[in-house]
Coordinates of C-alpha atoms in Angstrom, one line a residue:
M143 CA 31.8 -26.3 24.1
R144 CA 32.6 -29.9 24.8
I145 CA 34.5 -32.6 22.9
H146 CA 33.7 -36.1 24.1
K147 CA 32.8 -39.7 23.0
I148 CA 35.8 -40.1 20.7
K149 CA 35.9 -43.4 19.0
K150 CA 37.4 -45.1 15.9
Q151 CA 35.7 -48.0 14.1
I152 CA 35.6 -49.9 10.8
S153 CA 32.3 -49.5 9.0
N154 CA 31.6 -50.4 5.3
K155 CA 35.3 -50.9 4.7
K156 CA 36.0 -47.5 6.0
A157 CA 38.1 -46.4 9.0
I158 CA 36.2 -43.7 10.9
L159 CA 37.5 -41.5 13.7
S160 CA 34.7 -39.5 15.3
A161 CA 33.8 -37.3 18.2
T162 CA 30.7 -35.6 19.7
V163 CA 30.7 -31.9 20.1
D164 CA 28.3 -30.0 22.3
S165 CA 27.7 -26.2 22.0
Y166 CA 25.0 -23.8 23.0
T167 CA 24.9 -22.8 19.3
F168 CA 23.7 -26.3 18.4
S169 CA 20.1 -27.5 18.9
E170 CA 21.6 -31.0 19.5
P171 CA 25.0 -32.5 19.8
Q172 CA 27.0 -32.8 16.5
N173 CA 29.2 -35.6 15.3
I174 CA 32.5 -34.7 13.6
F175 CA 34.3 -37.4 11.6
F176 CA 37.4 -38.2 9.6
C177 CA 37.0 -41.1 7.2
F178 CA 39.6 -43.1 5.3
P179 CA 39.9 -46.5 3.6
A180 CA 40.0 -49.3 6.2
K181 CA 43.7 -50.0 5.7
Y182 CA 44.5 -46.7 7.4
M183 CA 42.9 -47.7 10.7
D184 CA 46.2 -47.9 12.5
Y185 CA 47.0 -44.3 11.4
L186 CA 44.0 -42.9 13.4
P187 CA 44.7 -41.8 17.0
E188 CA 41.8 -42.3 19.4
T189 CA 42.5 -39.0 21.1
A190 CA 41.2 -35.4 21.1
D191 CA 44.1 -34.2 19.0
P192 CA 42.4 -34.1 15.6
F193 CA 39.3 -32.5 17.0
F194 CA 41.1 -29.8 18.9
P195 CA 42.0 -27.5 16.0
A196 CA 38.5 -28.0 14.4
V197 CA 36.7 -27.0 17.6
L198 CA 39.1 -24.4 19.2
I199 CA 38.4 -21.8 16.4
P200 CA 34.6 -21.8 16.6
A201 CA 34.9 -21.9 20.4
M202 CA 36.9 -18.7 20.3
I203 CA 34.5 -17.1 17.9
N204 CA 31.5 -18.1 20.1
G205 CA 33.3 -17.1 23.3
E206 CA 32.7 -20.6 24.7
D207 CA 35.2 -22.3 27.1
L208 CA 36.3 -25.7 25.8
E209 CA 36.0 -28.8 27.8
I210 CA 37.9 -31.8 26.4
Q211 CA 36.7 -35.2 27.9
A212 CA 39.4 -37.2 26.2
P213 CA 43.2 -37.4 26.1
L214 CA 44.9 -34.5 24.5
S215 CA 48.6 -34.0 23.5
P216 CA 50.6 -32.0 26.1
Q217 CA 52.3 -30.2 23.3
L218 CA 49.0 -29.0 21.8
L219 CA 47.7 -28.0 25.2
E220 CA 50.9 -25.9 25.7
N221 CA 50.8 -24.3 22.3
Q222 CA 47.2 -23.3 22.5
N223 CA 48.2 -20.2 24.5
V224 CA 50.2 -18.9 21.5
I225 CA 47.5 -19.9 19.1
Q226 CA 44.9 -18.0 21.0
D227 CA 47.3 -15.0 21.2
I228 CA 47.7 -14.9 17.5
F229 CA 44.0 -15.2 16.6
T230 CA 42.9 -12.7 19.2
T231 CA 45.6 -10.2 18.1
W232 CA 44.7 -10.6 14.4
H233 CA 40.9 -10.5 14.9
P234 CA 40.2 -8.8 18.3
D235 CA 36.6 -8.0 17.2
K236 CA 35.9 -11.6 16.2
F237 CA 37.9 -13.9 18.6
S238 CA 38.0 -14.1 22.4
R239 CA 40.3 -16.1 24.6
V240 CA 38.7 -19.2 26.1
K241 CA 39.6 -21.5 28.9
I242 CA 40.7 -25.0 27.9
T243 CA 40.0 -27.9 30.3
S244 CA 41.5 -31.2 29.4
Q245 CA 40.3 -34.2 31.3
A246 CA 43.5 -36.3 30.8
L247 CA 46.8 -35.8 29.1
K248 CA 48.0 -38.6 26.9
K249 CA 51.5 -40.0 26.8
P250 CA 53.1 -39.9 23.3
L251 CA 52.1 -42.9 21.3
K252 CA 54.5 -45.2 19.6
K253 CA 54.5 -44.5 15.9
V254 CA 53.3 -47.2 13.6
F255 CA 55.1 -46.0 10.5
N256 CA 58.0 -43.7 9.5
K257 CA 56.5 -41.7 6.6
N258 CA 56.0 -38.1 5.4
A259 CA 53.1 -36.7 3.5
T260 CA 51.9 -33.4 1.9
F261 CA 48.4 -32.2 1.3
F262 CA 47.7 -32.3 -2.5
S263 CA 45.0 -31.0 -4.8
L264 CA 46.9 -30.6 -8.1
G265 CA 47.2 -26.8 -7.4
V266 CA 50.3 -24.7 -7.8
D267 CA 51.3 -24.7 -4.1
S268 CA 50.7 -28.4 -3.5
M269 CA 52.3 -29.3 -6.8
Y270 CA 55.4 -27.4 -5.8
S271 CA 55.6 -29.0 -2.4
M272 CA 55.1 -32.4 -3.9
L273 CA 57.9 -32.0 -6.4
K274 CA 60.2 -30.3 -3.9
H275 CA 60.1 -33.3 -1.6
L276 CA 60.9 -35.9 -4.2
P277 CA 64.4 -37.6 -4.0
Q278 CA 65.2 -36.6 -7.6
N279 CA 64.9 -32.9 -6.6
G280 CA 67.6 -33.1 -4.0
I281 CA 65.6 -33.6 -0.8
S282 CA 67.1 -35.4 2.1
E283 CA 66.0 -38.9 3.0
E284 CA 64.4 -37.7 6.3
N285 CA 62.3 -35.0 4.5
K286 CA 61.2 -36.9 1.4
I287 CA 57.5 -37.6 1.0
T288 CA 55.9 -41.0 0.7
S289 CA 52.3 -39.9 0.5
L290 CA 49.8 -37.4 -0.9
I291 CA 46.7 -36.5 1.1
Y292 CA 43.5 -35.3 -0.5
M293 CA 40.5 -34.7 1.8
K294 CA 37.0 -34.3 0.5
G295 CA 35.2 -31.8 2.6
L296 CA 38.0 -29.3 3.0
E297 CA 38.1 -27.6 -0.4
L298 CA 34.3 -27.4 -0.2
P299 CA 31.9 -28.5 2.5
L300 CA 31.1 -32.2 2.2
S301 CA 27.4 -31.5 1.7
I302 CA 28.3 -29.7 -1.6
Y303 CA 29.3 -33.0 -3.2
S304 CA 25.8 -34.1 -4.1
N305 CA 26.6 -35.4 -7.6
N306 CA 30.0 -37.1 -7.0
Q307 CA 31.7 -34.3 -9.0
N308 CA 35.1 -35.1 -7.4
F309 CA 35.1 -38.7 -8.7
K310 CA 37.4 -37.8 -11.6
L311 CA 39.6 -35.7 -9.4
I312 CA 40.3 -38.5 -7.0
L313 CA 41.1 -40.9 -9.9
E314 CA 43.5 -38.3 -11.3
I315 CA 45.2 -37.8 -7.9
K316 CA 45.6 -41.6 -7.6
R317 CA 47.0 -41.8 -11.1
F318 CA 49.3 -38.9 -10.4
A319 CA 50.6 -40.5 -7.2
K320 CA 51.3 -43.7 -9.0
H321 CA 53.3 -41.8 -11.6
Y322 CA 55.7 -40.6 -8.9
N323 CA 55.7 -43.8 -6.9
L324 CA 53.8 -42.2 -4.1
E325 CA 50.8 -43.3 -2.0
A326 CA 47.5 -41.5 -2.4
I327 CA 45.4 -41.2 0.7
T328 CA 41.9 -39.9 0.1
G329 CA 39.4 -39.4 2.8
E330 CA 36.5 -37.1 3.8
T331 CA 35.4 -35.0 6.7
N332 CA 32.3 -33.1 7.6
L333 CA 34.0 -30.4 9.8
R334 CA 33.0 -27.6 7.4
D335 CA 29.4 -28.6 7.6
V336 CA 29.4 -28.7 11.4
F337 CA 31.2 -25.4 11.6
P338 CA 30.4 -23.3 8.5
L339 CA 33.0 -20.6 9.3
D340 CA 34.8 -18.3 6.9
W341 CA 37.2 -20.8 5.4
E342 CA 39.7 -18.4 3.9
D343 CA 39.9 -15.9 6.7
Y344 CA 39.7 -18.2 9.8
Y345 CA 39.6 -21.9 9.3
F346 CA 41.5 -23.5 6.4
G347 CA 44.8 -23.8 8.4
P348 CA 43.1 -25.4 11.5
G349 CA 41.0 -27.6 9.1
L350 CA 44.2 -28.9 7.4
A351 CA 45.9 -29.4 10.8
A352 CA 42.9 -31.3 12.1
T353 CA 43.1 -33.6 9.1
A354 CA 46.8 -34.0 9.5
L355 CA 46.4 -35.0 13.2
S356 CA 43.7 -37.5 12.2
L357 CA 46.5 -39.5 10.6
S358 CA 49.2 -38.7 13.2
N359 CA 49.8 -42.3 14.2
G360 CA 51.2 -42.8 10.6
F361 CA 53.4 -39.9 9.8
D362 CA 56.5 -38.2 11.1
K363 CA 55.9 -35.0 9.1
I364 CA 52.9 -33.6 7.2
Y365 CA 53.5 -30.6 5.0
I366 CA 50.9 -27.8 4.5
P367 CA 51.7 -26.0 1.2
S368 CA 52.1 -22.3 1.6
S369 CA 49.8 -19.8 -0.2
H370 CA 52.3 -16.9 0.1
S371 CA 56.0 -16.3 0.4
Y372 CA 58.0 -15.0 3.4
A373 CA 58.2 -11.7 1.5
V374 CA 54.6 -10.8 2.4
F375 CA 52.6 -11.5 5.6
F376 CA 48.8 -11.8 5.7
H377 CA 46.6 -12.8 8.7
D378 CA 46.0 -16.2 7.0
P379 CA 44.8 -19.1 9.2
S380 CA 47.6 -21.2 7.5
S381 CA 50.9 -19.4 7.9
P382 CA 54.5 -20.0 9.0
L383 CA 53.6 -18.3 12.2
L384 CA 50.8 -20.8 13.0
D385 CA 50.9 -24.2 11.3
H386 CA 53.7 -25.8 13.3
L387 CA 51.9 -25.0 16.6
W388 CA 49.3 -27.6 15.7
S389 CA 51.9 -30.4 15.9
N390 CA 51.7 -33.2 18.5
E391 CA 54.4 -35.5 19.9
N392 CA 54.0 -37.9 17.0
T393 CA 53.7 -35.7 13.9
R394 CA 55.3 -32.4 13.0
I395 CA 53.0 -30.2 10.9
I396 CA 55.2 -28.0 8.7
H397 CA 54.2 -24.9 6.7
D398 CA 56.1 -25.5 3.4
G399 CA 57.1 -23.6 0.3
A400 CA 57.2 -20.0 1.5
E401 CA 60.7 -19.6 0.2
K402 CA 59.1 -19.1 -3.2
E403 CA 56.5 -16.8 -4.6
R404 CA 53.6 -18.4 -6.5
A405 CA 55.0 -17.4 -9.9
Q406 CA 58.4 -18.7 -8.9
K407 CA 57.0 -22.0 -7.9
I408 CA 55.9 -22.5 -11.6
S409 CA 59.0 -20.9 -13.2
D410 CA 61.7 -22.4 -10.9
L411 CA 60.4 -26.0 -10.6
I412 CA 57.0 -27.0 -12.0
I413 CA 57.9 -26.1 -15.6
D414 CA 60.8 -28.5 -15.4
D415 CA 58.3 -31.4 -15.1
T416 CA 56.0 -31.6 -18.1
Y417 CA 53.7 -34.2 -16.4
A418 CA 53.2 -31.9 -13.4
L419 CA 52.7 -28.8 -15.6
N420 CA 50.1 -30.5 -17.7
N421 CA 48.1 -31.7 -14.7
L422 CA 47.8 -28.4 -12.8
R423 CA 44.3 -27.8 -11.4
V424 CA 43.8 -24.3 -10.0
C425 CA 40.2 -23.3 -10.7
V426 CA 38.0 -21.8 -8.0
D427 CA 34.8 -22.2 -10.2
N428 CA 35.0 -26.0 -10.9
D429 CA 32.6 -27.0 -8.1
G430 CA 35.1 -29.5 -6.8
G431 CA 35.7 -31.0 -10.2
I432 CA 38.8 -31.6 -12.3
H433 CA 38.7 -28.9 -14.9
N434 CA 40.1 -25.3 -15.2
C435 CA 37.6 -22.8 -16.4
G436 CA 40.2 -20.4 -17.8
K437 CA 38.1 -17.4 -16.6
C438 CA 38.3 -17.2 -12.8
S439 CA 41.0 -15.2 -10.9
K440 CA 43.2 -18.2 -10.1
C441 CA 43.0 -19.5 -13.6
I442 CA 43.9 -16.1 -15.0
R443 CA 46.8 -15.5 -12.7
T444 CA 48.2 -18.9 -13.6
M445 CA 47.7 -18.3 -17.3
V446 CA 49.5 -15.0 -17.0
T447 CA 52.5 -16.8 -15.5
L448 CA 52.5 -19.4 -18.4
E449 CA 52.1 -16.6 -21.0
I450 CA 55.2 -14.8 -19.5
L451 CA 57.1 -18.1 -19.7
G452 CA 56.0 -18.7 -23.3
L453 CA 54.1 -21.8 -22.4
L454 CA 50.4 -20.8 -22.6
K455 CA 50.1 -21.4 -26.3
K456 CA 51.2 -25.0 -25.7
S457 CA 48.9 -25.6 -22.7
E458 CA 46.8 -28.8 -22.5
I459 CA 44.8 -27.6 -19.5
F460 CA 44.0 -23.9 -20.1
P461 CA 42.8 -21.9 -23.1
Q462 CA 45.9 -21.1 -25.2
K463 CA 45.3 -17.4 -25.2
L464 CA 44.5 -14.9 -22.4
P465 CA 41.0 -13.3 -22.7
E466 CA 41.1 -9.7 -23.9
D467 CA 39.6 -8.6 -20.6
F468 CA 41.8 -10.8 -18.4
T469 CA 42.8 -7.8 -16.3
K470 CA 39.3 -7.7 -14.8
Q471 CA 40.1 -11.0 -13.1
L472 CA 43.4 -9.9 -11.5
H473 CA 41.3 -8.3 -8.6
T474 CA 44.2 -6.0 -7.5
F475 CA 41.8 -4.3 -5.2
I476 CA 42.2 -7.4 -2.9
P477 CA 45.5 -7.3 -1.0
D478 CA 46.6 -10.9 -1.7
S479 CA 45.6 -10.7 -5.4
L480 CA 47.6 -7.5 -5.7
E481 CA 50.6 -9.4 -4.4
F482 CA 50.1 -12.2 -6.9
T483 CA 50.0 -9.6 -9.7
K484 CA 53.2 -8.0 -8.4
E485 CA 54.8 -11.5 -8.5
N486 CA 53.8 -11.9 -12.1
L487 CA 55.1 -8.4 -12.8
K488 CA 58.5 -9.3 -11.5
L489 CA 58.5 -12.4 -13.6
A490 CA 57.6 -10.4 -16.7
R491 CA 60.5 -8.1 -16.1
K492 CA 62.9 -11.1 -15.5
Y493 CA 61.8 -12.7 -18.8
G494 CA 61.7 -9.5 -20.8
R495 CA 58.0 -9.6 -21.5
K496 CA 57.5 -5.8 -22.0
D497 CA 54.0 -6.3 -23.3
I498 CA 52.8 -8.1 -20.2
E499 CA 55.0 -5.8 -18.0
K500 CA 53.2 -2.7 -19.2
I501 CA 49.7 -4.1 -18.5
L502 CA 50.6 -5.4 -15.1
E503 CA 52.3 -2.2 -14.1
R504 CA 49.0 -0.4 -14.8
E505 CA 47.0 -2.9 -12.7
V506 CA 49.5 -2.7 -9.8
R507 CA 49.2 1.1 -9.8
L508 CA 45.4 0.9 -9.7
G509 CA 45.6 -1.7 -6.9
N510 CA 47.8 0.6 -4.9
L511 CA 45.2 3.3 -5.1
E512 CA 42.6 1.2 -3.3

């Protein structure tokens, strides 16, 4: 596999960073791009750094050595050994170690701005990380965020957005950022269309890291909100073991928020901010849109938390009552869903919700039998 022909340009008032990727699995060379409003042109590094996480994972899955015909961060080149160790240890039947050849190592570039950002989708994890890094919540000056990043083409492949269904979501994220005096950076990438890998099991961490590096001339730190707490450990492609290894000399990529369980993120911080609470977007069945269906697994687990806290009946974004068959959507036969149910069980015990506690205890017992 080969990364070459890296370039950045302004086209139709957009700043575009692109590279050509060759692979024996492609019938012809493929173009990967990251696209942002033109005013972010100076944020884009004309190096291989953003394309390295996007291409290393499929190269390891295909068993193809990787040739990089462009400057690459020495830090990334050094860290790739540990990255490869982790993926091949986690998935020995799926991943193989590959040889990395870099044509030229780049010297660290002078930063254009001193800013920090977090990925943001209005979900629980990203909402917590956003609130946590606001000055009013006690964050230090050097760690506070200035910007929110939403990237079309990560949550779903770019080709899925055929009817502009994320238009309202982008407007909402911009409105949300304005409310907190933050900058909203919205862009798009086609990396999931070029490499249609299992996003949840192998690719979402590298995909987020690739996007972070595509803006690395503009930020000191970029936070990736955690999915799980330090209390549990899954072989997730975004984890406290991995995310920081994608950093380069300009930008630290930080796995953030693992000090709290998902239910705690809501109970310990989000519920204290009514505006944030009333703008949560957690649904997995909204096709990239803005709404919460109130029926899918992520909606239900969030609604259970709100019910425990006595807030569901006041909700502006979810049905105000749990469905009678809500336990069917807890999916405790899946390890991470079982952990989320355990987190809600602990919360129910803390808040004295015996009714919910009894139901969740039964579901946890069933999950442990799987």
